C-alpha positions as a Markdown table, in Angstrom:
| # | Residue | x | y | z |
|---|---|---|---|---|
| 1 | Met | 11.2 | 10.4 | 0.8 |
| 2 | Ser | 13.6 | 9.4 | 3.1 |
| 3 | Gly | 13.7 | 10.3 | 7.0 |
| 4 | Thr | 16.8 | 12.2 | 6.5 |
| 5 | Ala | 15.3 | 14.4 | 3.4 |
| 6 | Lys | 11.9 | 15.2 | 5.3 |
| 7 | Arg | 13.8 | 16.4 | 8.5 |
| 8 | Leu | 15.8 | 18.5 | 6.0 |
| 9 | Leu | 12.5 | 20.1 | 4.2 |
| 10 | Leu | 10.7 | 20.5 | 7.6 |
| 11 | Ala | 13.7 | 22.4 | 9.2 |
| 12 | Val | 13.9 | 24.8 | 6.0 |
| 13 | Cys | 10.4 | 25.2 | 6.0 |
| 14 | Leu | 10.6 | 26.2 | 9.6 |
| 15 | Ser | 13.4 | 28.9 | 9.1 |
| 16 | Ala | 11.2 | 30.2 | 5.9 |
| 17 | Leu | 7.8 | 30.6 | 7.5 |
| 18 | Val | 9.7 | 33.3 | 10.0 |
| 19 | Ile | 10.0 | 34.8 | 6.5 |
| 20 | Ala | 7.8 | 34.4 | 3.7 |
| 21 | Gly | 5.1 | 31.7 | 5.5 |
| 22 | Cys | 6.7 | 28.6 | 3.9 |
| 23 | Ser | 4.0 | 25.8 | 2.8 |
| 24 | Asp | 3.5 | 22.6 | 5.2 |
| 25 | Gly | 2.5 | 20.3 | 2.7 |
| 26 | Ser | -1.3 | 21.0 | 4.1 |
| 27 | Asp | -4.0 | 23.4 | 4.3 |
| 28 | Asp | -2.1 | 26.6 | 3.5 |
| 29 | Arg | -1.2 | 25.2 | -0.2 |
| 30 | Pro | -3.3 | 27.1 | -3.1 |
| 31 | Asp | -6.2 | 25.1 | -4.2 |
| 32 | Ala | -5.2 | 23.4 | -7.2 |
| 33 | Gly | -8.2 | 24.3 | -8.9 |
| 34 | Ala | -7.9 | 28.3 | -7.6 |
| 35 | Asp | -7.7 | 31.0 | -10.3 |
| 36 | Thr | -4.9 | 32.0 | -9.5 |
| 37 | Arg | -2.9 | 32.2 | -13.2 |
| 38 | Asp | -1.1 | 35.1 | -13.3 |
| 39 | Glu | 0.7 | 34.3 | -9.9 |
| 40 | Arg | 1.7 | 30.8 | -10.5 |
| 41 | Pro | 5.3 | 29.9 | -11.4 |
| 42 | Thr | 6.0 | 28.2 | -14.8 |
| 43 | Leu | 6.4 | 24.6 | -13.8 |
| 44 | Thr | 9.7 | 22.2 | -15.0 |
| 45 | Val | 8.9 | 18.8 | -15.9 |
| 46 | Tyr | 11.3 | 16.4 | -16.7 |
| 47 | Thr | 9.4 | 13.5 | -18.8 |
| 48 | Gly | 10.7 | 10.3 | -20.4 |
| 49 | Arg | 7.5 | 10.1 | -22.2 |
| 50 | Glu | 7.9 | 11.2 | -26.2 |
| 51 | Glu | 7.2 | 14.5 | -27.3 |
| 52 | Glu | 5.0 | 13.2 | -30.0 |
| 53 | Phe | 2.6 | 11.8 | -27.7 |
| 54 | Val | 2.1 | 14.0 | -24.8 |
| 55 | Ala | 3.0 | 17.0 | -26.0 |
| 56 | Asp | -1.1 | 18.0 | -26.2 |
| 57 | Leu | -1.6 | 16.6 | -22.7 |
| 58 | Phe | 0.9 | 19.3 | -21.6 |
| 59 | Asp | -1.2 | 22.1 | -23.2 |
| 60 | Glu | -4.9 | 20.8 | -22.2 |
| 61 | Phe | -3.4 | 21.3 | -18.8 |
| 62 | Thr | -2.0 | 24.3 | -19.4 |
| 63 | Glu | -5.3 | 25.5 | -20.8 |
| 64 | Glu | -7.4 | 23.5 | -18.1 |
| 65 | Thr | -5.2 | 25.3 | -15.0 |
| 66 | Gly | -3.3 | 28.2 | -16.4 |
| 67 | Ile | -0.5 | 27.1 | -15.0 |
| 68 | Glu | 2.9 | 27.1 | -17.9 |
| 69 | Thr | 5.2 | 24.4 | -18.3 |
| 70 | Glu | 8.7 | 24.0 | -19.5 |
| 71 | Val | 9.1 | 20.2 | -20.5 |
| 72 | Arg | 12.6 | 18.8 | -21.1 |
| 73 | Tyr | 12.2 | 15.5 | -22.6 |
| 74 | Gly | 14.7 | 12.5 | -22.6 |
| 75 | Asp | 15.2 | 8.9 | -21.5 |
| 76 | Ser | 13.7 | 8.3 | -18.4 |
| 77 | Ala | 16.8 | 6.9 | -16.9 |
| 78 | Glu | 19.1 | 9.2 | -17.8 |
| 79 | Leu | 16.8 | 11.8 | -16.5 |
| 80 | Ala | 16.5 | 9.8 | -13.7 |
| 81 | Ala | 20.3 | 10.0 | -13.2 |
| 82 | Thr | 20.6 | 14.0 | -14.0 |
| 83 | Leu | 17.9 | 14.2 | -11.1 |
| 84 | Val | 20.2 | 12.3 | -8.6 |
| 85 | Glu | 23.4 | 14.3 | -9.9 |
| 86 | Glu | 21.6 | 17.6 | -9.7 |
| 87 | Gly | 20.1 | 16.9 | -6.5 |
| 88 | Asp | 18.4 | 19.8 | -4.2 |
| 89 | Ala | 19.7 | 22.6 | -6.9 |
| 90 | Ser | 17.9 | 20.7 | -10.0 |
| 91 | Pro | 15.3 | 23.5 | -11.3 |
| 92 | Ala | 12.7 | 19.9 | -12.0 |
| 93 | Asp | 9.6 | 20.3 | -10.0 |
| 94 | Val | 8.3 | 17.2 | -11.5 |
| 95 | Phe | 9.5 | 13.8 | -12.7 |
| 96 | Phe | 7.2 | 12.0 | -15.6 |
| 97 | Ser | 8.5 | 9.0 | -16.1 |
| 98 | Gln | 8.0 | 6.2 | -19.0 |
| 99 | Asp | 7.8 | 3.6 | -16.4 |
| 100 | Ala | 8.5 | 2.9 | -12.6 |
| 101 | Gly | 12.1 | 1.9 | -12.5 |
| 102 | Pro | 13.6 | 5.2 | -13.2 |
| 103 | Leu | 10.8 | 7.3 | -10.8 |
| 104 | Gly | 11.8 | 4.6 | -7.8 |
| 105 | Ala | 15.6 | 5.2 | -8.5 |
| 106 | Val | 14.8 | 9.1 | -7.8 |
| 107 | Asp | 12.9 | 8.1 | -4.5 |
| 108 | Glu | 15.4 | 5.7 | -3.3 |
| 109 | Ala | 17.8 | 8.9 | -3.9 |
| 110 | Gly | 15.6 | 10.8 | -1.3 |
| 111 | Leu | 14.0 | 13.1 | -4.1 |
| 112 | Leu | 10.9 | 12.7 | -4.2 |
| 113 | Asp | 8.2 | 14.4 | -1.7 |
| 114 | Leu | 4.8 | 12.5 | -0.1 |
| 115 | Leu | 2.2 | 13.1 | -2.6 |
| 116 | Pro | -1.6 | 13.9 | -0.9 |
| 117 | Thr | -3.8 | 11.3 | 0.0 |
| 118 | Glu | -6.5 | 12.4 | -2.4 |
| 119 | Ile | -4.3 | 11.4 | -5.0 |
| 120 | Leu | -2.8 | 8.1 | -3.6 |
| 121 | Asp | -6.2 | 6.8 | -2.6 |
| 122 | Arg | -8.0 | 7.2 | -6.2 |
| 123 | Val | -4.6 | 5.1 | -8.0 |
| 124 | Asp | -4.9 | 1.7 | -8.3 |
| 125 | Pro | -2.8 | 0.3 | -5.5 |
| 126 | Arg | -0.1 | -1.8 | -7.7 |
| 127 | Phe | 0.2 | 1.4 | -10.2 |
| 128 | Arg | 1.8 | 3.2 | -7.1 |
| 129 | Ala | 4.7 | 4.1 | -4.4 |
| 130 | Asp | 4.5 | 1.9 | -1.3 |
| 131 | Asp | 5.6 | 5.4 | 0.1 |
| 132 | Gly | 3.2 | 7.3 | -1.3 |
| 133 | Asp | 6.3 | 9.5 | -3.3 |
| 134 | Trp | 5.0 | 8.6 | -6.7 |
| 135 | Val | 1.8 | 6.8 | -8.7 |
| 136 | Gly | 1.4 | 5.3 | -12.0 |
| 137 | Thr | -0.8 | 7.4 | -14.6 |
| 138 | Ser | -1.3 | 4.6 | -17.2 |
| 139 | Gly | -0.3 | 0.9 | -17.0 |
| 140 | Arg | 1.5 | -0.8 | -20.1 |
| 141 | Gly | 1.9 | -4.3 | -20.4 |
| 142 | Arg | 4.8 | -6.1 | -22.6 |
| 143 | Val | 4.1 | -8.2 | -25.8 |
| 144 | Ala | 5.9 | -9.3 | -28.7 |
| 145 | Val | 4.9 | -7.7 | -31.9 |
| 146 | Tyr | 5.1 | -9.8 | -34.8 |
| 147 | Asn | 4.5 | -9.5 | -38.5 |
| 148 | Thr | 1.6 | -11.1 | -39.8 |
| 149 | Glu | 3.0 | -11.8 | -43.1 |
| 150 | Thr | 6.3 | -13.8 | -42.6 |
| 151 | Val | 5.1 | -15.7 | -39.0 |
| 152 | Asp | 2.4 | -18.0 | -38.1 |
| 153 | Pro | 1.1 | -16.8 | -34.8 |
| 154 | Lys | 1.2 | -20.4 | -33.7 |
| 155 | Asp | 4.4 | -20.6 | -34.1 |
| 156 | Leu | 5.3 | -17.7 | -31.5 |
| 157 | Pro | 6.6 | -19.0 | -28.1 |
| 158 | Asp | 4.1 | -18.9 | -25.2 |
| 159 | Ser | 6.9 | -17.8 | -22.9 |
| 160 | Ile | 10.1 | -15.0 | -23.6 |
| 161 | Phe | 12.5 | -17.2 | -22.7 |
| 162 | Gly | 11.3 | -19.2 | -25.9 |
| 163 | Phe | 13.0 | -16.2 | -28.4 |
| 164 | Ala | 15.8 | -17.6 | -26.7 |
| 165 | Asp | 15.6 | -20.8 | -29.4 |
| 166 | Pro | 18.3 | -20.8 | -32.3 |
| 167 | Glu | 15.3 | -20.9 | -34.5 |
| 168 | Trp | 14.9 | -17.3 | -33.8 |
| 169 | Lys | 18.3 | -16.2 | -34.9 |
| 170 | Gly | 18.4 | -13.0 | -37.2 |
| 171 | Arg | 14.9 | -12.4 | -36.6 |
| 172 | Leu | 14.4 | -10.5 | -33.0 |
| 173 | Gly | 14.1 | -6.7 | -32.7 |
| 174 | Ile | 15.0 | -5.4 | -28.9 |
| 175 | Ala | 15.9 | -1.4 | -28.0 |
| 176 | Pro | 18.3 | -2.2 | -25.0 |
| 177 | Thr | 18.3 | 1.3 | -24.3 |
| 178 | Asn | 15.2 | 2.0 | -23.7 |
| 179 | Ser | 13.6 | 2.1 | -19.9 |
| 180 | Ser | 10.6 | 0.0 | -20.6 |
| 181 | Phe | 13.0 | -3.0 | -21.8 |
| 182 | Gln | 15.3 | -2.5 | -18.8 |
| 183 | Ala | 12.6 | -2.5 | -16.7 |
| 184 | Phe | 11.4 | -5.3 | -18.4 |
| 185 | Val | 14.7 | -7.0 | -17.4 |
| 186 | Ser | 14.9 | -5.9 | -13.8 |
| 187 | Ala | 11.4 | -7.9 | -13.3 |
| 188 | Met | 13.1 | -11.1 | -14.9 |
| 189 | Thr | 16.1 | -10.5 | -12.3 |
| 190 | Leu | 14.0 | -9.9 | -9.2 |
| 191 | Thr | 11.2 | -13.2 | -10.2 |
| 192 | Glu | 13.7 | -15.3 | -12.1 |
| 193 | Gly | 17.4 | -14.7 | -10.3 |
| 194 | Glu | 20.3 | -13.0 | -11.9 |
| 195 | Glu | 21.9 | -16.3 | -13.7 |
| 196 | Thr | 18.7 | -17.7 | -14.8 |
| 197 | Thr | 18.1 | -13.7 | -16.7 |
| 198 | Arg | 21.8 | -13.6 | -17.8 |
| 199 | Arg | 21.8 | -16.7 | -19.4 |
| 200 | Trp | 18.4 | -15.7 | -21.1 |
| 201 | Leu | 20.3 | -12.6 | -22.5 |
| 202 | Glu | 23.3 | -14.1 | -23.4 |
| 203 | Gln | 21.2 | -16.7 | -25.6 |
| 204 | Ile | 19.5 | -13.5 | -27.2 |
| 205 | Met | 22.6 | -11.9 | -27.9 |
| 206 | Ala | 23.8 | -15.4 | -29.3 |
| 207 | Asn | 21.0 | -15.2 | -31.8 |
| 208 | Asp | 22.3 | -12.0 | -33.4 |
| 209 | Pro | 19.3 | -9.5 | -32.7 |
| 210 | Thr | 18.8 | -6.1 | -33.8 |
| 211 | Phe | 19.1 | -3.4 | -31.8 |
| 212 | Tyr | 16.3 | 0.1 | -32.1 |
| 213 | Glu | 17.0 | 3.1 | -30.8 |
| 214 | Asp | 13.3 | 2.3 | -28.9 |
| 215 | Asn | 10.1 | 0.8 | -29.0 |
| 216 | Gly | 8.4 | 2.6 | -32.4 |
| 217 | Ala | 11.3 | 2.3 | -34.5 |
| 218 | Thr | 11.3 | -1.8 | -33.3 |
| 219 | Thr | 8.1 | -1.7 | -34.3 |
| 220 | Arg | 8.2 | -0.2 | -37.9 |
| 221 | Ala | 11.2 | -2.6 | -38.2 |
| 222 | Val | 8.7 | -5.6 | -38.2 |
| 223 | Ala | 6.3 | -4.0 | -39.9 |
| 224 | Ala | 9.1 | -3.6 | -43.3 |
| 225 | Gly | 9.6 | -7.2 | -42.6 |
| 226 | Glu | 13.6 | -5.9 | -41.2 |
| 227 | Val | 13.1 | -8.9 | -38.5 |
| 228 | Asp | 9.7 | -11.3 | -37.9 |
| 229 | Ala | 9.3 | -9.9 | -33.8 |
| 230 | Gly | 10.0 | -7.1 | -31.9 |
| 231 | Leu | 9.8 | -7.3 | -28.0 |
| 232 | Val | 7.7 | -3.9 | -27.4 |
| 233 | Asn | 5.0 | -2.4 | -25.2 |
| 234 | His | 1.7 | -3.6 | -26.3 |
| 235 | Tyr | 0.5 | 0.1 | -27.6 |
| 236 | Tyr | 3.2 | 0.9 | -30.2 |
| 237 | Lys | 1.0 | -1.3 | -32.3 |
| 238 | Tyr | -2.0 | 1.2 | -32.4 |
| 239 | Glu | 0.9 | 4.3 | -32.2 |
| 240 | Val | 2.2 | 3.5 | -35.2 |
| 241 | Gln | -0.4 | 2.2 | -37.1 |
| 242 | Ala | -2.1 | 5.7 | -36.2 |
| 243 | Glu | 0.6 | 7.6 | -37.9 |
| 244 | Asp | 1.7 | 5.2 | -40.8 |
| 245 | Gly | -1.4 | 3.6 | -41.5 |
| 246 | Lys | -2.6 | -0.2 | -41.6 |
| 247 | Leu | 0.2 | -2.3 | -41.3 |
| 248 | Pro | 1.3 | -6.1 | -41.2 |
| 249 | Ile | 1.6 | -6.3 | -37.6 |
| 250 | Glu | 0.0 | -7.7 | -34.3 |
| 251 | Asn | 0.6 | -8.2 | -30.8 |
| 252 | His | 1.5 | -11.5 | -29.5 |
| 253 | Tyr | 0.8 | -11.9 | -25.3 |
| 254 | Phe | 2.6 | -14.0 | -23.3 |
| 255 | Glu | 1.4 | -16.9 | -21.0 |
| 256 | Ala | 0.3 | -15.8 | -17.1 |
| 257 | Gly | 2.9 | -15.0 | -15.0 |
| 258 | Asp | 5.7 | -15.1 | -17.6 |
| 259 | Pro | 8.1 | -12.3 | -17.4 |
| 260 | Gly | 7.3 | -11.2 | -21.0 |
| 261 | Ala | 3.8 | -10.4 | -19.8 |
| 262 | Met | 5.0 | -7.8 | -17.4 |
| 263 | Ile | 2.5 | -4.9 | -16.6 |
| 264 | Asn | 4.3 | -1.8 | -15.6 |
| 265 | Thr | 3.4 | 2.2 | -15.4 |
| 266 | Ala | 4.3 | 5.2 | -16.7 |
| 267 | Gly | 4.2 | 7.5 | -13.4 |
| 268 | Val | 5.1 | 10.8 | -11.9 |
| 269 | Gly | 6.3 | 12.4 | -8.4 |
| 270 | Val | 7.0 | 15.7 | -7.5 |
| 271 | Leu | 11.0 | 17.3 | -6.3 |
| 272 | Val | 11.2 | 17.7 | -2.6 |
| 273 | Ser | 13.1 | 20.3 | -3.8 |
| 274 | Ser | 10.2 | 22.3 | -6.1 |
| 275 | Asp | 9.4 | 25.8 | -5.1 |
| 276 | Ala | 6.1 | 25.5 | -6.8 |
| 277 | Leu | 4.5 | 22.5 | -4.6 |
| 278 | Ser | 0.9 | 23.8 | -5.3 |
| 279 | Glu | 1.5 | 23.7 | -9.2 |
| 280 | Ala | 3.4 | 20.5 | -9.2 |
| 281 | Glu | 0.3 | 18.5 | -7.3 |
| 282 | Ala | -2.1 | 20.4 | -9.6 |
| 283 | Phe | -0.4 | 18.5 | -12.5 |
| 284 | Val | -0.1 | 15.4 | -10.9 |
| 285 | Asp | -3.7 | 15.6 | -9.7 |
| 286 | Tyr | -4.5 | 16.5 | -13.5 |
| 287 | Leu | -2.7 | 13.3 | -14.9 |
| 288 | Thr | -4.8 | 11.2 | -12.2 |
| 289 | Ser | -7.9 | 13.0 | -13.1 |
| 290 | Pro | -10.7 | 11.6 | -15.3 |
| 291 | Ala | -9.4 | 14.3 | -18.3 |
| 292 | Gly | -5.8 | 12.8 | -17.7 |
| 293 | Gln | -7.1 | 9.3 | -17.7 |
| 294 | Glu | -9.4 | 9.8 | -20.9 |
| 295 | Tyr | -5.8 | 11.5 | -22.3 |
| 296 | Phe | -4.0 | 8.2 | -21.8 |
| 297 | Ala | -6.9 | 5.7 | -22.8 |
| 298 | Thr | -7.6 | 7.5 | -26.5 |
| 299 | Arg | -4.4 | 9.0 | -27.0 |
| 300 | Thr | -1.5 | 6.6 | -26.3 |
| 301 | Trp | -3.9 | 3.4 | -26.2 |
| 302 | Glu | -2.7 | 3.0 | -22.3 |
| 303 | Tyr | -4.7 | 1.4 | -19.5 |
| 304 | Pro | -6.1 | 3.7 | -16.7 |
| 305 | Thr | -4.8 | 3.6 | -13.6 |
| 306 | Val | -7.5 | 5.2 | -11.7 |
| 307 | Pro | -10.1 | 2.7 | -11.1 |
| 308 | Gly | -13.0 | 5.1 | -10.2 |
| 309 | Ser | -12.2 | 8.1 | -13.3 |
| 310 | Gly | -15.1 | 6.1 | -15.6 |
| 311 | Val | -12.4 | 6.0 | -18.3 |
| 312 | Glu | -12.4 | 2.0 | -19.7 |
| 313 | Pro | -9.3 | 0.8 | -22.2 |
| 314 | Val | -10.1 | 1.6 | -25.9 |
| 315 | Glu | -11.8 | -1.1 | -28.2 |
| 316 | Gly | -9.3 | -4.0 | -29.3 |
| 317 | Leu | -7.3 | -3.8 | -26.0 |
| 318 | Ile | -7.3 | -7.3 | -24.0 |
| 319 | Pro | -8.8 | -6.3 | -20.7 |
| 320 | Leu | -6.0 | -5.3 | -18.0 |
| 321 | Glu | -6.9 | -8.5 | -15.9 |
| 322 | Arg | -6.0 | -10.6 | -18.9 |
| 323 | Phe | -2.8 | -9.4 | -18.5 |
| 324 | Arg | -0.9 | -11.6 | -15.8 |
| 325 | Gly | 2.5 | -10.9 | -15.5 |
| 326 | Pro | 5.9 | -11.8 | -13.0 |
| 327 | Asp | 4.5 | -11.0 | -9.6 |
| 328 | Ile | 6.3 | -8.2 | -8.5 |
| 329 | Asp | 5.8 | -5.0 | -6.6 |
| 330 | Leu | 6.7 | -1.9 | -9.2 |
| 331 | Ser | 8.2 | 0.1 | -5.9 |
| 332 | Asp | 11.3 | -2.6 | -6.3 |
| 333 | Leu | 12.4 | -1.6 | -9.6 |
| 334 | Gly | 14.5 | 1.7 | -8.7 |
| 335 | Ala | 16.8 | -0.3 | -6.7 |
| 336 | Gln | 17.1 | -2.8 | -9.5 |
| 337 | Leu | 17.9 | -0.3 | -12.4 |
| 338 | Gln | 21.8 | 0.3 | -11.9 |
| 339 | Pro | 22.5 | -3.4 | -11.4 |
| 340 | Thr | 20.5 | -4.3 | -14.3 |
| 341 | Leu | 22.3 | -1.5 | -16.5 |
| 342 | Asn | 25.4 | -3.1 | -15.1 |
| 343 | Leu | 24.0 | -6.4 | -16.5 |
| 344 | Leu | 23.3 | -5.0 | -20.0 |
| 345 | Ala | 26.6 | -4.0 | -20.0 |
| 346 | Glu | 28.0 | -7.4 | -19.4 |
| 347 | Val | 26.5 | -9.1 | -21.7 |
| 348 | Gly | 26.8 | -6.8 | -24.9 |
| 349 | Met | 23.5 | -4.7 | -25.0 |
| 350 | Leu | 24.9 | -1.3 | -23.7 |
């Protein structure tokens, strides 16, 4: 949170203390595990996570804590823009983003509150904001999913730049409106520069890629043979097969340090304008607890972000340490989001 926003919050709290004992964010907040179910307000959550994959998570949180939730689903980048537009008038208490970019954009606007040290300290430092305003809840790596009946894995490129070769003309699927693709482009810009990134995007466009709504649709298109390969997150292979049965698809991993091997994180932050700070922090606490980490590992096939949770990735995933993407600070993705959207529009992807 920016210094200005924090000073504004302090002024509001000092005034409210006279009337009703406003929380100062320390010991006078209700304990997250206290039995105050009948008194707690409904928690409003904006989330870029897909409902079919996290609706049960919200139900389990309510069952565990007694805190009811009202969830607004949508695209993470669009929800971030909505939060910035709504400002202090937003009804949202929590932003649960699909990746770090939109979270960073909301943080850049000074709309996220500092999280408790207890929560920050439990999360792997590479999956949390430098200023402590958001934490990662589950790790997700970028891969190319390919059709095993039409593609010899030996013919797949070691680098994401290989898909710019004309031999991939008409064979690649992407989801440029999806925030995970946008975050990947942001990371490429930060590590390779805008000129190189623009040239790669233009070369991909020259190869006539097929656009899909999201990563799930891209993965199903690969399985159906509409395209030979698609740029998605690693877990879609598992999610789609859990719904559709065994399919002729596999994940291809790019070489260490390549922009195509980016590791991102879904994450969560509490809105500074929330009037349910205790409940909002209880939600963040739950997502980073062993129960929350177990949900992400076993129900959405993502990587745990809390080393001490005792939760391991499911069998079949490559170890997280083998996912060696570009050297970036995920906190930098927020400021890069709008330039990335502009760039994607300029090359004709948006």
